[in-house]
C-alpha atoms as one frame of an Amber mdcrd trajectory, in Angstrom:
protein
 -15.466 -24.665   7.424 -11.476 -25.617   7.768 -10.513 -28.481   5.297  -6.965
 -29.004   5.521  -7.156 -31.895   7.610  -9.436 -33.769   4.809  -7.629 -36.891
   3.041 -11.058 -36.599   0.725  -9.681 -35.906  -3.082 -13.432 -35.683  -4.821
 -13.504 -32.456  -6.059 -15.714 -30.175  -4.532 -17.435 -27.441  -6.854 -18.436
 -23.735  -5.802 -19.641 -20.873  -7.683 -16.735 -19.041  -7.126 -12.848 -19.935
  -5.520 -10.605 -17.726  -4.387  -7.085 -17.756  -3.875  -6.153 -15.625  -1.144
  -7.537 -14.418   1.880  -5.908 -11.171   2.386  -8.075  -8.196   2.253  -8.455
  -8.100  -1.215  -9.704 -12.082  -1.512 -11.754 -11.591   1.835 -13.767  -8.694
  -0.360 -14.036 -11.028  -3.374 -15.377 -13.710  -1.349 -17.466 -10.694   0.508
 -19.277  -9.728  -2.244 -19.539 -12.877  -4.129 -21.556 -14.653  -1.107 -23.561
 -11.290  -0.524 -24.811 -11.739  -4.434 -25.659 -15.226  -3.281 -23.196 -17.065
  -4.984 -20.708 -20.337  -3.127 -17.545 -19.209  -2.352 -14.715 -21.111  -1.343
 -11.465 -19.440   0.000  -7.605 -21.016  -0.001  -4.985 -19.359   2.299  -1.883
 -21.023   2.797  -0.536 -18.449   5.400  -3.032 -16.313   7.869  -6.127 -15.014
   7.175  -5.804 -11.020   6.842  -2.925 -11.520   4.225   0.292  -9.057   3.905
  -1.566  -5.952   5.358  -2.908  -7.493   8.364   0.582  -8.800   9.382   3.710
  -7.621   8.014   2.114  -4.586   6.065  -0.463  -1.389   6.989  -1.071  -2.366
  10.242   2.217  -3.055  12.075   3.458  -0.346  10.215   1.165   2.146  11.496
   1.089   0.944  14.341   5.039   1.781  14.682   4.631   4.964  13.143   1.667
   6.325  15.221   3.362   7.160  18.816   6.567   8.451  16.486   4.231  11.210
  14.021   2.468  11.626  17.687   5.595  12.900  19.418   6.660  15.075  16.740
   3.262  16.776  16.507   3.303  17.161  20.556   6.684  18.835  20.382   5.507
  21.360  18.017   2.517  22.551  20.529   3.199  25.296  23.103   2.500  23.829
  26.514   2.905  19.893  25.578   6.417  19.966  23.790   8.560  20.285  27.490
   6.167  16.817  28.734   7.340  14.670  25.101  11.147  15.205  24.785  12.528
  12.193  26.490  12.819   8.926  24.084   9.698   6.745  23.045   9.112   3.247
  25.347  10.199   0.979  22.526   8.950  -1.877  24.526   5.447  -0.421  24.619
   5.059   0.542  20.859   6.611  -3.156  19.834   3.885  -4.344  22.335   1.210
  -2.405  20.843   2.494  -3.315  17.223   1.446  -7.149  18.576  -1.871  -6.055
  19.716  -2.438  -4.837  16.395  -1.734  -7.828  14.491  -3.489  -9.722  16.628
  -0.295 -11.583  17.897  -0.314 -13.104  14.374  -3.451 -15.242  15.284  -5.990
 -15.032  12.720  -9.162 -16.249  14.671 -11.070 -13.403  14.512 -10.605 -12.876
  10.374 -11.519 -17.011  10.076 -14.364 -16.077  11.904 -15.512 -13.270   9.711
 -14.835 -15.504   6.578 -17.244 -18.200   8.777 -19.893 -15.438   9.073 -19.891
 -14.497   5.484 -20.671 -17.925   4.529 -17.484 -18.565   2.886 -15.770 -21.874
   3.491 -12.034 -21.848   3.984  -9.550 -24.194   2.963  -5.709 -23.725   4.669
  -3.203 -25.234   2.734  -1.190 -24.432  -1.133  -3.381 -24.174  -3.905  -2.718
 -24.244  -7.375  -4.669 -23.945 -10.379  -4.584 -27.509 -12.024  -6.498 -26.964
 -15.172  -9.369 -24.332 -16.131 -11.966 -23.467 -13.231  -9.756 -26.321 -11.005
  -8.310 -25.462  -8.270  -6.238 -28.352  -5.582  -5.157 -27.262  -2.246  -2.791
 -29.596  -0.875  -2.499 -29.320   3.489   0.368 -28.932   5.896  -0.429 -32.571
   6.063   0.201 -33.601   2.550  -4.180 -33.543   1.442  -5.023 -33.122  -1.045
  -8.703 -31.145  -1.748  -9.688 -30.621  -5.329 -12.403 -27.731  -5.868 -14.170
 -26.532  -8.825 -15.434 -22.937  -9.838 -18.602 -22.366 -11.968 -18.251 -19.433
 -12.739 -14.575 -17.865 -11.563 -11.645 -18.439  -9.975 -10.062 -15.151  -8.755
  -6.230 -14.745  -8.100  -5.617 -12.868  -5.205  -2.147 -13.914  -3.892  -0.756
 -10.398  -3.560   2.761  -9.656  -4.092   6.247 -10.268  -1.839   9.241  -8.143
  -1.461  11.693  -8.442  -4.179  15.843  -8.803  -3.339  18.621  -7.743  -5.642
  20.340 -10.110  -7.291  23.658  -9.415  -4.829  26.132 -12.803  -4.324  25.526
 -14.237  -0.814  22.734 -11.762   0.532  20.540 -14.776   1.632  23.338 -15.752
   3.585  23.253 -12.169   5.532  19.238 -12.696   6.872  18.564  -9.309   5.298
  15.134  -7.807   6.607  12.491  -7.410   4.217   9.285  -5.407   4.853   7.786
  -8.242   6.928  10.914  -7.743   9.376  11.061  -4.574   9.249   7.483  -4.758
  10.455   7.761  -7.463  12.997  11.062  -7.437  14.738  11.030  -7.854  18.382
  13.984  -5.577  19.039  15.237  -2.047  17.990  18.657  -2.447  15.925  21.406
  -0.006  17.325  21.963   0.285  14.003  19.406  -0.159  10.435  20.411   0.340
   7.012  17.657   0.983   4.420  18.294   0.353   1.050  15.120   1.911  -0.818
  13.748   5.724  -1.012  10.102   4.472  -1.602   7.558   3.985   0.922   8.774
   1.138   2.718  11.919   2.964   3.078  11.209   6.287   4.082   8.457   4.885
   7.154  10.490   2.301   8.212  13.161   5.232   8.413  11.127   7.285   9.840
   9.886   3.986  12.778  13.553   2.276  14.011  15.208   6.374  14.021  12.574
   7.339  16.327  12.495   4.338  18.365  16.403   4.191  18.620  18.392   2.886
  15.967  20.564   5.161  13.702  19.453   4.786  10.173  21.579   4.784   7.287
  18.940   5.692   4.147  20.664   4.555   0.771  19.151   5.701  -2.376  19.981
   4.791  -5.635  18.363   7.762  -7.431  18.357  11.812  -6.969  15.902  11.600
  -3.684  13.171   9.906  -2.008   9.477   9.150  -3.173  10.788   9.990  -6.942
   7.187   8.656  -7.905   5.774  11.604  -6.356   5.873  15.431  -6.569   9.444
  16.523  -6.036   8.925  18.505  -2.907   7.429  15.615  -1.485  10.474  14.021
  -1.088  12.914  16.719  -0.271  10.777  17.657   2.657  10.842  13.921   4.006
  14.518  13.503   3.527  14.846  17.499   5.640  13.021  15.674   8.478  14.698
  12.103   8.896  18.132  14.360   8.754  16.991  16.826  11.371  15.937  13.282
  13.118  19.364  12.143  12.413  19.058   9.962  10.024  22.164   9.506   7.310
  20.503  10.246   4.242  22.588   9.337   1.080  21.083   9.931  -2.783  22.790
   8.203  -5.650  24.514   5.564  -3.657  24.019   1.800  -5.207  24.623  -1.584
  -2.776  28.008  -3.209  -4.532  28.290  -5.874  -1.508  26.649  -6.930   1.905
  28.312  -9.574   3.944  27.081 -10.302   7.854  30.505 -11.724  10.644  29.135
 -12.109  13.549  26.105 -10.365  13.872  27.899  -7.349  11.975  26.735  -6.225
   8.643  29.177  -4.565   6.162  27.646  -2.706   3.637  30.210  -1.456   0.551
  29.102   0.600  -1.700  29.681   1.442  -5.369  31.737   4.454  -4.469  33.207
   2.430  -2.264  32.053   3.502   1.466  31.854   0.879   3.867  28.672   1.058
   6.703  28.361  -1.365   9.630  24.980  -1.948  11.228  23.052  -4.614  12.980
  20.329  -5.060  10.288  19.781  -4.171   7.029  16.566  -3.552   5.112  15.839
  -4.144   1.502  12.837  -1.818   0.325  13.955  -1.968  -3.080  10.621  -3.327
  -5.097   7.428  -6.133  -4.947   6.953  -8.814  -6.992   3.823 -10.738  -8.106
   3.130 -14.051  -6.154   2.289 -15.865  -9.133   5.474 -18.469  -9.597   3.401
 -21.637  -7.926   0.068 -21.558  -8.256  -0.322 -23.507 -11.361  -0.717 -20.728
 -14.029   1.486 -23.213 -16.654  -1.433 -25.349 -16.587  -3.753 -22.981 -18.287
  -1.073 -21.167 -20.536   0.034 -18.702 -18.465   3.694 -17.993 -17.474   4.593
 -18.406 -13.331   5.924 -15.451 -11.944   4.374 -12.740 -13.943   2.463 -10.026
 -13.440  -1.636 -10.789 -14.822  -2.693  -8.517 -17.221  -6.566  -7.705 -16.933
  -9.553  -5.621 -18.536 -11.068  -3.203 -16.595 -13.728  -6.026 -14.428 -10.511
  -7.693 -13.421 -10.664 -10.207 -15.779  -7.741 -12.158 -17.288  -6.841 -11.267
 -20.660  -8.030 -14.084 -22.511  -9.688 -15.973 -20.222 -13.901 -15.848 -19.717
 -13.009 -17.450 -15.901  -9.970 -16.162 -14.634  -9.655 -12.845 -12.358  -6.722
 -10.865 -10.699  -7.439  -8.710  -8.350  -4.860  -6.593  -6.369  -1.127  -6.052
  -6.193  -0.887  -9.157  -8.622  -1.871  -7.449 -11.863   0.437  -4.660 -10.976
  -2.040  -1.557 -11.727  -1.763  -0.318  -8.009  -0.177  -2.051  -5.217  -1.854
  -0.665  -2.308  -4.472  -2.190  -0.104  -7.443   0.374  -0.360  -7.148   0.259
  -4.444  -6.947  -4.035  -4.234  -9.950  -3.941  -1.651 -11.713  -1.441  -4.212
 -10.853  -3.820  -7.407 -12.392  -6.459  -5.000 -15.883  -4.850  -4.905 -15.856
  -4.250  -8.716 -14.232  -8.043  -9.715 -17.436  -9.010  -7.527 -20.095  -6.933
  -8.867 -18.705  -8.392 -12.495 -18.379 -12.443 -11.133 -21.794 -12.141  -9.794
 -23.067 -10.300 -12.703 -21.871 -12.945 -15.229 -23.238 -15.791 -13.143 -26.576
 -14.203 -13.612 -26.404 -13.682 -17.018 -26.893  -9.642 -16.682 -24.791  -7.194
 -18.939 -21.435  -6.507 -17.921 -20.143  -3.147 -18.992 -16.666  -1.523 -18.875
 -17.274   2.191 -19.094 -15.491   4.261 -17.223 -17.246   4.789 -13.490 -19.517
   1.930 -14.054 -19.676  -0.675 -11.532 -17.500  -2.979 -13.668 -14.854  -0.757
 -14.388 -11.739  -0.035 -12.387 -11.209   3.021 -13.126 -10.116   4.962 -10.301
  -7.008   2.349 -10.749  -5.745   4.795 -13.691  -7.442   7.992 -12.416  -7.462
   8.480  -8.879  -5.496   6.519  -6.949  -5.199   8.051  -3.506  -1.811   7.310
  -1.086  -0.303   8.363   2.427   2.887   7.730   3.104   2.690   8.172   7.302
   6.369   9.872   7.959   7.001  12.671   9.483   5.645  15.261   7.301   3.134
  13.296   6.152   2.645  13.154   2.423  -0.597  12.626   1.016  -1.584  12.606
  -2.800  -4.223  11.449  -4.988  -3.948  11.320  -9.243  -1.211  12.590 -11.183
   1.797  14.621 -10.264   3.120  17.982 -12.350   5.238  15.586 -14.687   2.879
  12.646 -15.029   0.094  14.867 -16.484   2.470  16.693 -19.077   3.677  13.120
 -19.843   0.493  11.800 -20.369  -0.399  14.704 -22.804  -2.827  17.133 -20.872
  -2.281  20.941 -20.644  -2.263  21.595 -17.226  -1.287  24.192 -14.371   0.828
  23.644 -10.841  -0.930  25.825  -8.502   1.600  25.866  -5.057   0.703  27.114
  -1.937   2.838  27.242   1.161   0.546  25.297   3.801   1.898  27.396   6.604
   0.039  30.404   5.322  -3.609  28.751   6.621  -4.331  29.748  10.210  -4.929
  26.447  10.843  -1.673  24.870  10.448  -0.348  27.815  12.524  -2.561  26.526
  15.524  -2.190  22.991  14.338   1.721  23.466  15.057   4.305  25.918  15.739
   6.704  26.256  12.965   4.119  23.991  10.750   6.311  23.405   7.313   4.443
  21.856   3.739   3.281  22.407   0.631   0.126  21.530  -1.340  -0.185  21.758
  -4.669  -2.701  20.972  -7.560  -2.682  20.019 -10.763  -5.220  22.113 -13.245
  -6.611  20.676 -16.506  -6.545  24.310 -18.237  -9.157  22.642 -20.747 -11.484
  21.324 -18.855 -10.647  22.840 -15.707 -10.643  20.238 -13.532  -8.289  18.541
 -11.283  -5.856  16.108 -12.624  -3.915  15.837  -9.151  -3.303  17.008  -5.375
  -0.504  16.723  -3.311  -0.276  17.302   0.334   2.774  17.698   2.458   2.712
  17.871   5.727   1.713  17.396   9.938  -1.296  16.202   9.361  -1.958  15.655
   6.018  -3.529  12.178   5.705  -6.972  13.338   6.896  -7.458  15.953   3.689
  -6.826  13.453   1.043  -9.930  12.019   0.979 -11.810  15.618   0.243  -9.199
  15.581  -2.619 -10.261  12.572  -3.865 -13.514  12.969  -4.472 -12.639  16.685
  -6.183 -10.318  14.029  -8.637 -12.448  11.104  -9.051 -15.757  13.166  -9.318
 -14.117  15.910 -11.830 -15.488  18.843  -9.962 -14.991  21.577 -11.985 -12.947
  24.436 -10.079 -15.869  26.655 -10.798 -18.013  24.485  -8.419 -15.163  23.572
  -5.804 -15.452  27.758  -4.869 -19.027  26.600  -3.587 -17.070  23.718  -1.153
 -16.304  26.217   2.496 -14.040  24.998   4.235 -14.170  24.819   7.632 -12.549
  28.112   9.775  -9.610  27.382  11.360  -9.182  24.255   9.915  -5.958  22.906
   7.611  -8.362  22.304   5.007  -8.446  26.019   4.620  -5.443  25.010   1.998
  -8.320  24.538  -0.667  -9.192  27.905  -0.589  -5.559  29.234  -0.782  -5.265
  27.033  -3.511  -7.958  27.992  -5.608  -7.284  32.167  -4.684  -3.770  31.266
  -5.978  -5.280  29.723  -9.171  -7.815  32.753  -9.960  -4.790  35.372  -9.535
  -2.158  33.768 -11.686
C-alpha cells in the first residue's frame, strides 16, 4: 500500500515502523511481518536504498567485465582473444540493467508481498513511537509504533570542508557509480574502498586515473600487503598513484578541473571523485524531538537498541559499528528477532552468538574489496589483534605456491595470511589477496566466527587443485614455525 498521495493526518498505528527501505529496513520489516507483527515502511528515495543504486550493485557491475579481462589475459589460449579495450557502452548498459534503470517496482513489490505497507515521502520522528511522513505533495501521514520504531536511513558520502567545492559538481560515490560517460580523465581523492574500485572501474574502461592519498598507501584499514599489492596493479594499469598527497584546492573553468595540492602540484581532469569518508543520515529525521542530537552517529546495545531508549533501534551503517551491506542486512535479522521478541513478552538476551546479539559486528566482519587483485578478509588484521591485547601469530603464505592458483592464472601473484590466537589457538583473522579471492572468504568466516580450533581445521580437505588449497599451506606453515 503507497500513501503519499493521502491528505489523511489521523495517525495510523503499526506494531512496528521503519525508516528506510534499503536492504537493511527491507530485512527489518522482513522479519518483523514474518513474526506476525504490522509493519509499516517510509522511503523517501527508491526502494533498494544506497546498495541497490549508487552502491554494491552498480559497482560490481562496473567492476565485473574489468576483474574478467584481467583474469582472461592471464590464461594461456584466451589472453591473445581479450587485449583490445572493454565496450564501455556495453558495461554502462549493463550497469543500468543492474539497477534496474533506477525503477524500484520490483523491490515495492516485494515489500507488497511481505505484507508491509509503504509510505514514500520524508519522515521524521515527531515524538516517542511517532513517526510523520510528509509527501512530494506536501501530506502529511502520521503513524504510530507499538512496539519499535527502527532507524534505518543508512549513511551518505561525506565532502571536505574545501572553499567552493560544491561549486565544482564533484562526484561522490553515487556518480562515480552512475555516470553515463567515461571521463578522459578521473581524479580520486580516497585510498579506501570506494577509491581503489572506482580506480580500478573508469582506468579500465578508459579514463586515466589520478589516485590521491593522504596517508602511507591504500586500504590502511587492512593488512599492509593488501594495499601495496592493489596500488602494484592500478600502476601496471596505469593509474597515477600518489601516497601522502592532501587536496589544498579544486576549482572547475569550463568543464576543466584543477586540482592543487599541498605540495603544490597542479592535476587537470574532467571529474573528480571524493571517496574520502560516510556520514550518518541522521540530521532530519526528528531525533531533537526525543533528546537525541541530528547528525550523529546512534549508539546501540548489542539487539540494536538505542542507548536509552526501550523503543528506538538503529540498524546498519547509522550506528557506525560496520558500514557494509551484508553486516546491516545481518543486524537486520537480529534487531528483528529482538522487536518481535519484546512484543511477545519472551526473554531477550545479549550473549554473545545468541540470536539477540550482534556479535559478529565486533568479531567477524567479513569484506571484499572487488579490484584487481582482489582482497578479501574477515576479523582482525596483524596490528588490530596486538592492539586489542591478544597474543597472536602471522602465519604468511605466498598464494602462488598452491597448484591451483598456478592453473587458475599464469603468473598468479597474492598473499594470505592468518592471524593465530597462540592461547587458544584459534583464528583471530584471514586475509586474502588475490585473482580470485572473494569466493574463499566465506570458508574463512566460518573458521573466525565459529572459533575452530586449528587442531580441528587439519580435519577440513580442501579440495585438489583448488585455490583453497591455501588453507593447508597455511596451517603446514603454522605447524613448522
Amino acid at each position: 500500500m503507497t500513501e503519499s498521495e493521502s491528505t489523511q493526518t489521523a495517525p495510523t498505528s503499526y506494531d512496528v515502523v521503519v525508516l528506510g527501505a534499503g536492504p537493511v529496513g527491507e530485512n527489518v520489516a522482513d522479519r518483523t511481518r514474518a513474526a506476525g507483527l504490522t509493519t509499516a515502511v517510509v522511503e523517501s528515495e527508491l526502494v533498494g536504498g544506497e546498495c541497490s543504486y549508487w552502491a554494491c550493485m552498480p559497482s560490481k557491475a562496473l567492476l565485473r567485465p574489468v576483474i574478467a579481462r584481467a583474469d582472461a589475459r592471464r590464461v594461456p589460449g584466451l589472453r591473445q582473444s581479450v587485449q583490445g579495450p572493454l565496450d564501455a557502452a556495453a558495461v554502462l548498459a549493463h550497469r543500468d540493467y543492474e539497477t534496474s534503470d533506477w525503477n524500484d517496482g520490483g523491490q515495492v513489490r516485494w515489500l507488497e508481498n511481505i505484507g508491509a505497507d509503504l509510505y514514500r515521502g520524508h519522515g521524521r520522528i515527531t515524538g516517542p513511537r511517532t513517526v510523520t511522513v510528509t509527501g512530494s505533495d506536501g501530506s502529511r501521514r502520521v503513524l504510530t509504533a507499538r512496539h519499535a520504531v527502527a532507524v534505518c536511513t543508512g549513511s551518505r558520502a561525506q565532502l571536505p570542508d574545501l572553499p567552493g567545492l560544491s561549486e565544482v559538481r564533484p562526484w561522490t560515490s553515487r556518480e562515480a557509480t552512475s555516470a553515463k560517460t567515461v571521463p578522459g580523465r578521473l581524479v580520486v581523492v580516497g585510498g579506501g574502498v570506494v577509491a581503489t574500485e572506482m580506480a580500478t572501474a573508469w582506468q579500465a574502461l578508459g579514463s586515466r586515473v589520478t589516485v590521491l592519498v593522504r596517508g602511507s598507501g591504500l586500504l590502511s584499514r587492512m593488512e599492509p600487503f593488501a594495499g601495496e599489492l592493489v596500488a602494484e596493479a592500478l600502476t601496471e594499469a596505469g593509474a597515477d598513484i600518489r601516497t601522502g598527497t592532501s587536496v589544498k584546492s579544486v576549482t572547475r573553468e569550463n568543464g576543466t578541473v584543477l586540482v592543487v595540492t599541498e605540495g603544490g602540484d597542479e592535476i587537470e581532469a574532467d571529474e573528480i571523485l571524493f571517496a574520502t569518508g560516510r556520514a550518518p543520515r541522521t540530521d532530519d529525521i526528528g531525533l531533537e524531538t526525543v533528546g537525541l542530537k541530528p547528525g550523529g552517529w546512534l549508539g546501540v546495545d548489542e539487539s540494536l537498541r538505542v542507548s536509552g531508549y526501550d523503543w528506538l533501534y538503529a540498524v546498519g551503517d547509522v550506528n557506525y559499528r560496520a558500514l557494509l551491506t551484508h553486516q546491516g542486512k545481518y543486524q537486520a535479522r537480529i534487531a528483528g528477532a529482538a522487536i518481535a521478541a519484546r512484543a511477545t513478552g519472551e526473554s531477550v538476551g545479549e550473549e554473545d552468538w545468541g540470536a539477540h546479539a550482534a556479535t559478529a559486528d565486533h568479531a567477524g566482519v567479513p569484506q571484499v574489496v572487488f579490484t584487481d587483485p582482489e582482497v578479501a578478509a574477515i576479523g582482525l588484521s596483524l596490528a588490530e589483534a596486538e592492539q586489542e591485547g591478544h597474543r597472536v601469530r602471522a602465519v604468511d603464505v605466498d598464494m602462488s605456491t598452491v597448484a591451483g592458483a598456478g592453473l587458475y592464472a599464469d603468473g598468479y601473484k597474492g598473499r594470505a595470511r592468518m592471524i593465530v590466537d597462540l592461547e587458544d589457538e584459534i583464528l583471530r583473522g584471514v586475509t586474502f589477496v588475490g585473482p580470485g579471492v572473494g569466493e574463499l572468504i566465506h570458508s574463512a568466516t566460518v573458521a573466525v566466527t565459529a572459533q575452530v580450533p586449528v587442531s580441528r581445521l587439519w580435519h577440513a580437505v580442501p579440495s585438489y587443485p583448488t585455490i583453497s588449497e591455501v588453507w593447508l599451506r597455511l596451517l603446514e606453515a603454522y605447524r613448522d614455525n
